[in-house]
Amino acid sequence: MPIYEGATSGEAVVAGLTALGISKDEAVIEILDEGKKGFLGMGKKNARVSIEPSVTEDISEAVSQTVEDVLVAADKTPVVTAEVPAVEETIVEITPTTAEILSDLDDEAALTQLALYLTNITNELNAPALVKTERENGLVIFHLDTKKQGILIGKHGKMLNALQYLAQVFIHRVAKNKLSVVVNVGDYRQKRQAILERLAQRTAEKVKRTGRPVFLEPMPAFERKQIHSALSHDDSVKTHSEGDEPYRYLVVEPNKKYY
């Protein structure tokens, strides 16, 4: 991982981001040394940070383009009147007919429109999917059943995260009430949860070993919450989020009262 220096850690970060040609939201940053100001020029020591891109340029551009294209399409999403049975799992079939502006929908109508929306997106991506929904622990999970899982998941889950972001934006726009949704393909989210739990523990150990904060790669809000939760009982570290969606990321740092 490349190392960059500056009079302060902030200047070192800026130098590194400039050299790599990326933004802070697109980087994994670790502060190696905060540096020292010294006294009368004696003992001065530059701050040192390591920085690497969190995603490749091609993946980042692909996700950004997907977000932009579908957000534009959101304003033109057709309204479909559909009966949704009051069961835990629902299969929604898509037959768009009329076009109106969507807003202030009740929960079931909003979730139905989101199912239609996701189906249309998968068709556009040439990976048509049957959308199934289920409720679990206050979340509404949208399972995309497709024969082309790789397309909808994408490299390192980037496409699925883009779909997750779009789904959350869409539901906030059209629903009267606040709803939390998760988009899943196959068993990706279950595997991802196990990975996040291991990541949380490894990151906490690194923070405690080095006494320095660690900046994780951008991830969806519910994944950040999983790491928050995994580390909530570890009093020696604390977590907070920085940045703007869909590139908001988590920072794990030492709890100063223990250092």
mmCIF file of C-alpha atoms in Angstrom:
data_model
loop_
_atom_site.group_PDB
_atom_site.id
_atom_site.type_symbol
_atom_site.label_atom_id
_atom_site.label_comp_id
_atom_site.label_asym_id
_atom_site.label_seq_id
_atom_site.Cartn_x
_atom_site.Cartn_y
_atom_site.Cartn_z
ATOM 1 C CA MET A 1 0.000 0.000 0.000
ATOM 2 C CA PRO A 2 1.505 3.406 -1.000
ATOM 3 C CA ILE A 3 2.649 5.704 1.836
ATOM 4 C CA TYR A 4 2.403 9.500 1.724
ATOM 5 C CA GLU A 5 3.812 12.170 4.020
ATOM 6 C CA GLY A 6 2.883 15.692 5.048
ATOM 7 C CA ALA A 7 3.298 18.197 7.854
ATOM 8 C CA THR A 8 -0.027 16.932 9.245
ATOM 9 C CA SER A 9 -2.061 13.795 8.628
ATOM 10 C CA GLY A 10 -4.593 15.930 6.737
ATOM 11 C CA GLU A 11 -1.909 17.257 4.388
ATOM 12 C CA ALA A 12 -0.553 13.740 3.890
ATOM 13 C CA VAL A 13 -4.027 12.489 2.965
ATOM 14 C CA VAL A 14 -4.500 15.336 0.483
ATOM 15 C CA ALA A 15 -1.109 14.599 -1.070
ATOM 16 C CA GLY A 16 -1.932 10.931 -1.439
ATOM 17 C CA LEU A 17 -5.415 11.492 -2.887
ATOM 18 C CA THR A 18 -3.976 14.012 -5.365
ATOM 19 C CA ALA A 19 -1.258 11.602 -6.445
ATOM 20 C CA LEU A 20 -3.776 8.795 -6.946
ATOM 21 C CA GLY A 21 -6.348 11.054 -8.602
ATOM 22 C CA ILE A 22 -9.217 9.859 -6.397
ATOM 23 C CA SER A 23 -11.481 11.329 -3.715
ATOM 24 C CA LYS A 24 -11.508 10.415 -0.039
ATOM 25 C CA ASP A 25 -14.757 8.502 -0.598
ATOM 26 C CA GLU A 26 -12.954 6.224 -3.057
ATOM 27 C CA ALA A 27 -9.966 5.415 -0.844
ATOM 28 C CA VAL A 28 -8.986 3.191 2.060
ATOM 29 C CA ILE A 29 -6.923 5.393 4.372
ATOM 30 C CA GLU A 30 -4.815 4.399 7.349
ATOM 31 C CA ILE A 31 -2.932 6.926 9.484
ATOM 32 C CA LEU A 32 0.470 5.399 10.246
ATOM 33 C CA ASP A 33 2.011 8.306 12.145
ATOM 34 C CA GLU A 34 0.408 11.584 13.262
ATOM 35 C CA GLY A 35 3.813 13.262 13.131
ATOM 36 C CA LYS A 36 5.338 15.779 15.553
ATOM 37 C CA LYS A 37 5.566 19.560 15.408
ATOM 38 C CA GLY A 38 8.862 19.650 17.267
ATOM 39 C CA PHE A 39 10.280 22.653 19.093
ATOM 40 C CA LEU A 40 12.217 25.396 17.285
ATOM 41 C CA GLY A 41 12.653 23.033 14.372
ATOM 42 C CA MET A 42 14.036 20.257 16.532
ATOM 43 C CA GLY A 43 12.386 16.862 16.607
ATOM 44 C CA LYS A 44 9.929 17.678 13.829
ATOM 45 C CA LYS A 45 8.497 14.585 12.158
ATOM 46 C CA ASN A 46 6.143 14.353 9.183
ATOM 47 C CA ALA A 47 2.824 12.561 9.423
ATOM 48 C CA ARG A 48 2.580 9.358 7.360
ATOM 49 C CA VAL A 49 -0.530 7.752 5.882
ATOM 50 C CA SER A 50 -1.161 4.794 3.620
ATOM 51 C CA ILE A 51 -3.808 5.107 0.917
ATOM 52 C CA GLU A 52 -5.166 2.771 -1.730
ATOM 53 C CA PRO A 53 -8.257 2.936 -3.947
ATOM 54 C CA SER A 54 -11.247 1.137 -2.442
ATOM 55 C CA VAL A 55 -12.597 0.228 -5.898
ATOM 56 C CA THR A 56 -11.116 0.308 -9.353
ATOM 57 C CA GLU A 57 -11.856 3.278 -11.591
ATOM 58 C CA ASP A 58 -13.882 1.150 -13.989
ATOM 59 C CA ILE A 59 -16.080 -0.269 -11.238
ATOM 60 C CA SER A 60 -16.586 3.138 -9.664
ATOM 61 C CA GLU A 61 -17.631 4.636 -13.003
ATOM 62 C CA ALA A 62 -19.967 1.724 -13.712
ATOM 63 C CA VAL A 63 -21.719 2.101 -10.368
ATOM 64 C CA SER A 64 -21.959 5.882 -10.733
ATOM 65 C CA GLN A 65 -23.441 5.529 -14.226
ATOM 66 C CA THR A 66 -25.950 2.940 -13.021
ATOM 67 C CA VAL A 67 -27.014 5.218 -10.180
ATOM 68 C CA GLU A 68 -27.345 8.220 -12.495
ATOM 69 C CA ASP A 69 -29.260 6.369 -15.213
ATOM 70 C CA VAL A 70 -31.781 4.780 -12.902
ATOM 71 C CA LEU A 71 -32.318 7.884 -10.771
ATOM 72 C CA VAL A 72 -33.296 9.706 -13.968
ATOM 73 C CA ALA A 73 -35.644 6.855 -14.786
ATOM 74 C CA ALA A 74 -37.171 7.063 -11.292
ATOM 75 C CA ASP A 75 -38.963 10.266 -12.220
ATOM 76 C CA LYS A 76 -40.647 8.431 -15.094
ATOM 77 C CA THR A 77 -41.533 5.195 -13.279
ATOM 78 C CA PRO A 78 -45.045 4.005 -14.213
ATOM 79 C CA VAL A 79 -47.718 3.435 -11.607
ATOM 80 C CA VAL A 80 -49.245 -0.014 -11.613
ATOM 81 C CA THR A 81 -52.291 -0.943 -9.594
ATOM 82 C CA ALA A 82 -51.636 -4.331 -8.054
ATOM 83 C CA GLU A 83 -53.186 -6.459 -5.356
ATOM 84 C CA VAL A 84 -50.536 -7.554 -2.835
ATOM 85 C CA PRO A 85 -51.566 -10.470 -0.593
ATOM 86 C CA ALA A 86 -50.931 -9.938 3.119
ATOM 87 C CA VAL A 87 -48.355 -12.709 3.460
ATOM 88 C CA GLU A 88 -44.738 -12.768 4.531
ATOM 89 C CA GLU A 89 -43.493 -13.568 1.023
ATOM 90 C CA THR A 90 -44.926 -12.092 -2.166
ATOM 91 C CA ILE A 91 -44.103 -12.715 -5.825
ATOM 92 C CA VAL A 92 -44.841 -9.641 -7.918
ATOM 93 C CA GLU A 93 -45.226 -9.836 -11.701
ATOM 94 C CA ILE A 94 -44.650 -6.758 -13.804
ATOM 95 C CA THR A 95 -47.155 -5.309 -16.275
ATOM 96 C CA PRO A 96 -46.673 -1.514 -16.436
ATOM 97 C CA THR A 97 -49.712 0.310 -17.788
ATOM 98 C CA THR A 98 -50.336 3.912 -16.714
ATOM 99 C CA ALA A 99 -47.919 6.698 -15.775
ATOM 100 C CA GLU A 100 -48.406 9.049 -12.851
ATOM 101 C CA ILE A 101 -46.206 10.732 -10.266
ATOM 102 C CA LEU A 102 -45.535 8.479 -7.286
ATOM 103 C CA SER A 103 -45.643 9.943 -3.789
ATOM 104 C CA ASP A 104 -47.153 9.441 -0.332
ATOM 105 C CA LEU A 105 -48.011 5.798 -1.004
ATOM 106 C CA ASP A 106 -48.984 3.475 1.830
ATOM 107 C CA ASP A 107 -46.514 0.742 2.733
ATOM 108 C CA GLU A 108 -47.855 -2.063 0.552
ATOM 109 C CA ALA A 109 -48.352 0.165 -2.503
ATOM 110 C CA ALA A 110 -44.841 1.599 -2.135
ATOM 111 C CA LEU A 111 -43.292 -1.859 -1.800
ATOM 112 C CA THR A 112 -45.199 -3.057 -4.847
ATOM 113 C CA GLN A 113 -43.926 -0.115 -6.885
ATOM 114 C CA LEU A 114 -40.377 -0.855 -5.735
ATOM 115 C CA ALA A 115 -40.752 -4.471 -6.854
ATOM 116 C CA LEU A 116 -41.862 -3.221 -10.274
ATOM 117 C CA TYR A 117 -38.992 -0.758 -10.351
ATOM 118 C CA LEU A 118 -36.365 -3.411 -9.544
ATOM 119 C CA THR A 119 -37.832 -5.756 -12.131
ATOM 120 C CA ASN A 120 -37.584 -3.088 -14.801
ATOM 121 C CA ILE A 121 -33.957 -2.413 -13.857
ATOM 122 C CA THR A 122 -33.008 -6.106 -14.057
ATOM 123 C CA ASN A 123 -34.609 -6.293 -17.480
ATOM 124 C CA GLU A 124 -32.572 -3.281 -18.617
ATOM 125 C CA LEU A 125 -29.420 -4.974 -17.314
ATOM 126 C CA ASN A 126 -30.272 -8.072 -19.373
ATOM 127 C CA ALA A 127 -30.560 -10.137 -16.194
ATOM 128 C CA PRO A 128 -34.346 -10.468 -15.754
ATOM 129 C CA ALA A 129 -35.338 -11.393 -12.224
ATOM 130 C CA LEU A 130 -38.458 -12.501 -10.400
ATOM 131 C CA VAL A 131 -38.826 -10.288 -7.331
ATOM 132 C CA LYS A 132 -39.807 -11.933 -4.050
ATOM 133 C CA THR A 133 -40.261 -10.033 -0.797
ATOM 134 C CA GLU A 134 -40.093 -11.083 2.819
ATOM 135 C CA ARG A 135 -40.051 -9.275 6.148
ATOM 136 C CA GLU A 136 -37.386 -9.899 8.732
ATOM 137 C CA ASN A 137 -36.457 -7.935 11.860
ATOM 138 C CA GLY A 138 -38.073 -4.703 10.667
ATOM 139 C CA LEU A 139 -36.540 -4.971 7.191
ATOM 140 C CA VAL A 140 -38.259 -5.704 3.904
ATOM 141 C CA ILE A 141 -35.946 -7.931 1.883
ATOM 142 C CA PHE A 142 -36.263 -8.007 -1.901
ATOM 143 C CA HIS A 143 -34.845 -11.239 -3.297
ATOM 144 C CA LEU A 144 -33.950 -11.043 -6.993
ATOM 145 C CA ASP A 145 -34.333 -14.542 -8.412
ATOM 146 C CA THR A 146 -32.335 -14.649 -11.644
ATOM 147 C CA LYS A 147 -30.261 -17.021 -13.728
ATOM 148 C CA LYS A 148 -27.646 -14.286 -14.131
ATOM 149 C CA GLN A 149 -26.667 -13.635 -10.526
ATOM 150 C CA GLY A 150 -23.178 -12.496 -11.455
ATOM 151 C CA ILE A 151 -24.497 -9.517 -13.413
ATOM 152 C CA LEU A 152 -26.713 -8.281 -10.576
ATOM 153 C CA ILE A 153 -24.067 -8.830 -7.896
ATOM 154 C CA GLY A 154 -21.134 -7.418 -9.849
ATOM 155 C CA LYS A 155 -17.474 -7.502 -8.934
ATOM 156 C CA HIS A 156 -17.071 -7.305 -5.155
ATOM 157 C CA GLY A 157 -20.855 -6.741 -4.893
ATOM 158 C CA LYS A 158 -20.632 -3.250 -6.413
ATOM 159 C CA MET A 159 -23.631 -3.632 -8.723
ATOM 160 C CA LEU A 160 -25.777 -5.068 -5.926
ATOM 161 C CA ASN A 161 -24.772 -2.158 -3.693
ATOM 162 C CA ALA A 162 -25.786 0.251 -6.465
ATOM 163 C CA LEU A 163 -29.175 -1.480 -6.683
ATOM 164 C CA GLN A 164 -29.451 -1.271 -2.889
ATOM 165 C CA TYR A 165 -28.828 2.469 -2.980
ATOM 166 C CA LEU A 166 -31.339 3.011 -5.766
ATOM 167 C CA ALA A 167 -33.971 0.952 -3.956
ATOM 168 C CA GLN A 168 -33.577 2.970 -0.758
ATOM 169 C CA VAL A 169 -33.729 6.282 -2.628
ATOM 170 C CA PHE A 170 -36.812 5.135 -4.528
ATOM 171 C CA ILE A 171 -38.689 3.965 -1.430
ATOM 172 C CA HIS A 172 -37.921 7.236 0.386
ATOM 173 C CA ARG A 173 -39.352 9.155 -2.556
ATOM 174 C CA VAL A 174 -42.617 7.263 -2.939
ATOM 175 C CA ALA A 175 -43.522 5.977 0.542
ATOM 176 C CA LYS A 176 -45.524 7.931 3.066
ATOM 177 C CA ASN A 177 -43.770 6.145 5.956
ATOM 178 C CA LYS A 178 -40.111 5.389 6.524
ATOM 179 C CA LEU A 179 -39.290 1.900 5.270
ATOM 180 C CA SER A 180 -35.970 0.035 5.401
ATOM 181 C CA VAL A 181 -35.339 -2.275 2.467
ATOM 182 C CA VAL A 182 -32.561 -4.682 1.533
ATOM 183 C CA VAL A 183 -31.889 -6.014 -1.961
ATOM 184 C CA ASN A 184 -30.424 -9.518 -2.133
ATOM 185 C CA VAL A 185 -29.369 -11.940 -4.863
ATOM 186 C CA GLY A 186 -28.979 -15.619 -3.981
ATOM 187 C CA ASP A 187 -27.222 -16.009 -0.626
ATOM 188 C CA TYR A 188 -24.880 -13.064 -1.183
ATOM 189 C CA ARG A 189 -26.113 -11.039 1.811
ATOM 190 C CA GLN A 190 -25.760 -14.001 4.194
ATOM 191 C CA LYS A 191 -22.182 -14.589 3.054
ATOM 192 C CA ARG A 192 -21.504 -10.866 3.182
ATOM 193 C CA GLN A 193 -22.746 -10.650 6.788
ATOM 194 C CA ALA A 194 -20.230 -13.272 7.879
ATOM 195 C CA ILE A 195 -17.480 -11.373 6.037
ATOM 196 C CA LEU A 196 -18.489 -8.095 7.710
ATOM 197 C CA GLU A 197 -18.394 -9.674 11.165
ATOM 198 C CA ARG A 198 -14.854 -10.912 10.538
ATOM 199 C CA LEU A 199 -13.892 -7.534 9.078
ATOM 200 C CA ALA A 200 -15.232 -5.768 12.174
ATOM 201 C CA GLN A 201 -13.147 -7.928 14.510
ATOM 202 C CA ARG A 202 -9.962 -7.647 12.419
ATOM 203 C CA THR A 203 -10.370 -3.886 12.143
ATOM 204 C CA ALA A 204 -10.926 -3.494 15.888
ATOM 205 C CA GLU A 205 -7.817 -5.553 16.594
ATOM 206 C CA LYS A 206 -5.783 -3.394 14.220
ATOM 207 C CA VAL A 207 -7.056 -0.172 15.823
ATOM 208 C CA LYS A 208 -6.223 -1.452 19.292
ATOM 209 C CA ARG A 209 -2.794 -2.640 18.143
ATOM 210 C CA THR A 210 -1.817 0.583 16.378
ATOM 211 C CA GLY A 211 -3.867 3.142 18.327
ATOM 212 C CA ARG A 212 -4.849 4.728 14.984
ATOM 213 C CA PRO A 213 -8.194 5.023 13.143
ATOM 214 C CA VAL A 214 -9.011 2.816 10.171
ATOM 215 C CA PHE A 215 -11.197 4.016 7.287
ATOM 216 C CA LEU A 216 -13.242 1.230 5.695
ATOM 217 C CA GLU A 217 -14.460 1.142 2.107
ATOM 218 C CA PRO A 218 -17.857 2.662 1.238
ATOM 219 C CA MET A 219 -20.791 0.363 1.979
ATOM 220 C CA PRO A 220 -24.600 0.541 2.302
ATOM 221 C CA ALA A 221 -26.159 1.888 5.493
ATOM 222 C CA PHE A 222 -27.383 -1.497 6.732
ATOM 223 C CA GLU A 223 -23.890 -2.980 6.322
ATOM 224 C CA ARG A 224 -22.387 -0.091 8.292
ATOM 225 C CA LYS A 225 -24.962 -0.790 10.994
ATOM 226 C CA GLN A 226 -23.855 -4.429 11.102
ATOM 227 C CA ILE A 227 -20.294 -3.352 11.850
ATOM 228 C CA HIS A 228 -21.510 -0.730 14.348
ATOM 229 C CA SER A 229 -23.465 -3.492 16.085
ATOM 230 C CA ALA A 230 -20.597 -5.998 15.993
ATOM 231 C CA LEU A 231 -18.288 -3.498 17.724
ATOM 232 C CA SER A 232 -20.840 -1.880 20.049
ATOM 233 C CA HIS A 233 -19.755 -4.062 22.983
ATOM 234 C CA ASP A 234 -16.050 -3.310 22.541
ATOM 235 C CA ASP A 235 -15.425 -0.269 24.738
ATOM 236 C CA SER A 236 -11.875 0.189 23.460
ATOM 237 C CA VAL A 237 -13.023 1.328 20.006
ATOM 238 C CA LYS A 238 -15.779 3.525 18.612
ATOM 239 C CA THR A 239 -17.284 3.915 15.155
ATOM 240 C CA HIS A 240 -18.884 6.638 13.078
ATOM 241 C CA SER A 241 -19.794 7.210 9.436
ATOM 242 C CA GLU A 242 -18.457 9.896 7.102
ATOM 243 C CA GLY A 243 -19.099 10.964 3.506
ATOM 244 C CA ASP A 244 -22.216 11.092 1.345
ATOM 245 C CA GLU A 245 -24.268 8.241 -0.081
ATOM 246 C CA PRO A 246 -23.646 6.076 -1.999
ATOM 247 C CA TYR A 247 -19.978 6.414 -0.988
ATOM 248 C CA ARG A 248 -20.513 6.854 2.759
ATOM 249 C CA TYR A 249 -17.944 4.881 4.746
ATOM 250 C CA LEU A 250 -17.235 3.785 8.296
ATOM 251 C CA VAL A 251 -14.381 4.933 10.530
ATOM 252 C CA VAL A 252 -13.225 2.720 13.404
ATOM 253 C CA GLU A 253 -11.058 4.601 15.879
ATOM 254 C CA PRO A 254 -9.620 4.203 19.374
ATOM 255 C CA ASN A 255 -11.778 5.225 22.310
ATOM 256 C CA LYS A 256 -9.390 7.801 23.776
ATOM 257 C CA LYS A 257 -10.374 7.197 27.383
ATOM 258 C CA TYR A 258 -8.757 3.765 27.078
ATOM 259 C CA TYR A 259 -5.478 5.082 25.622
#
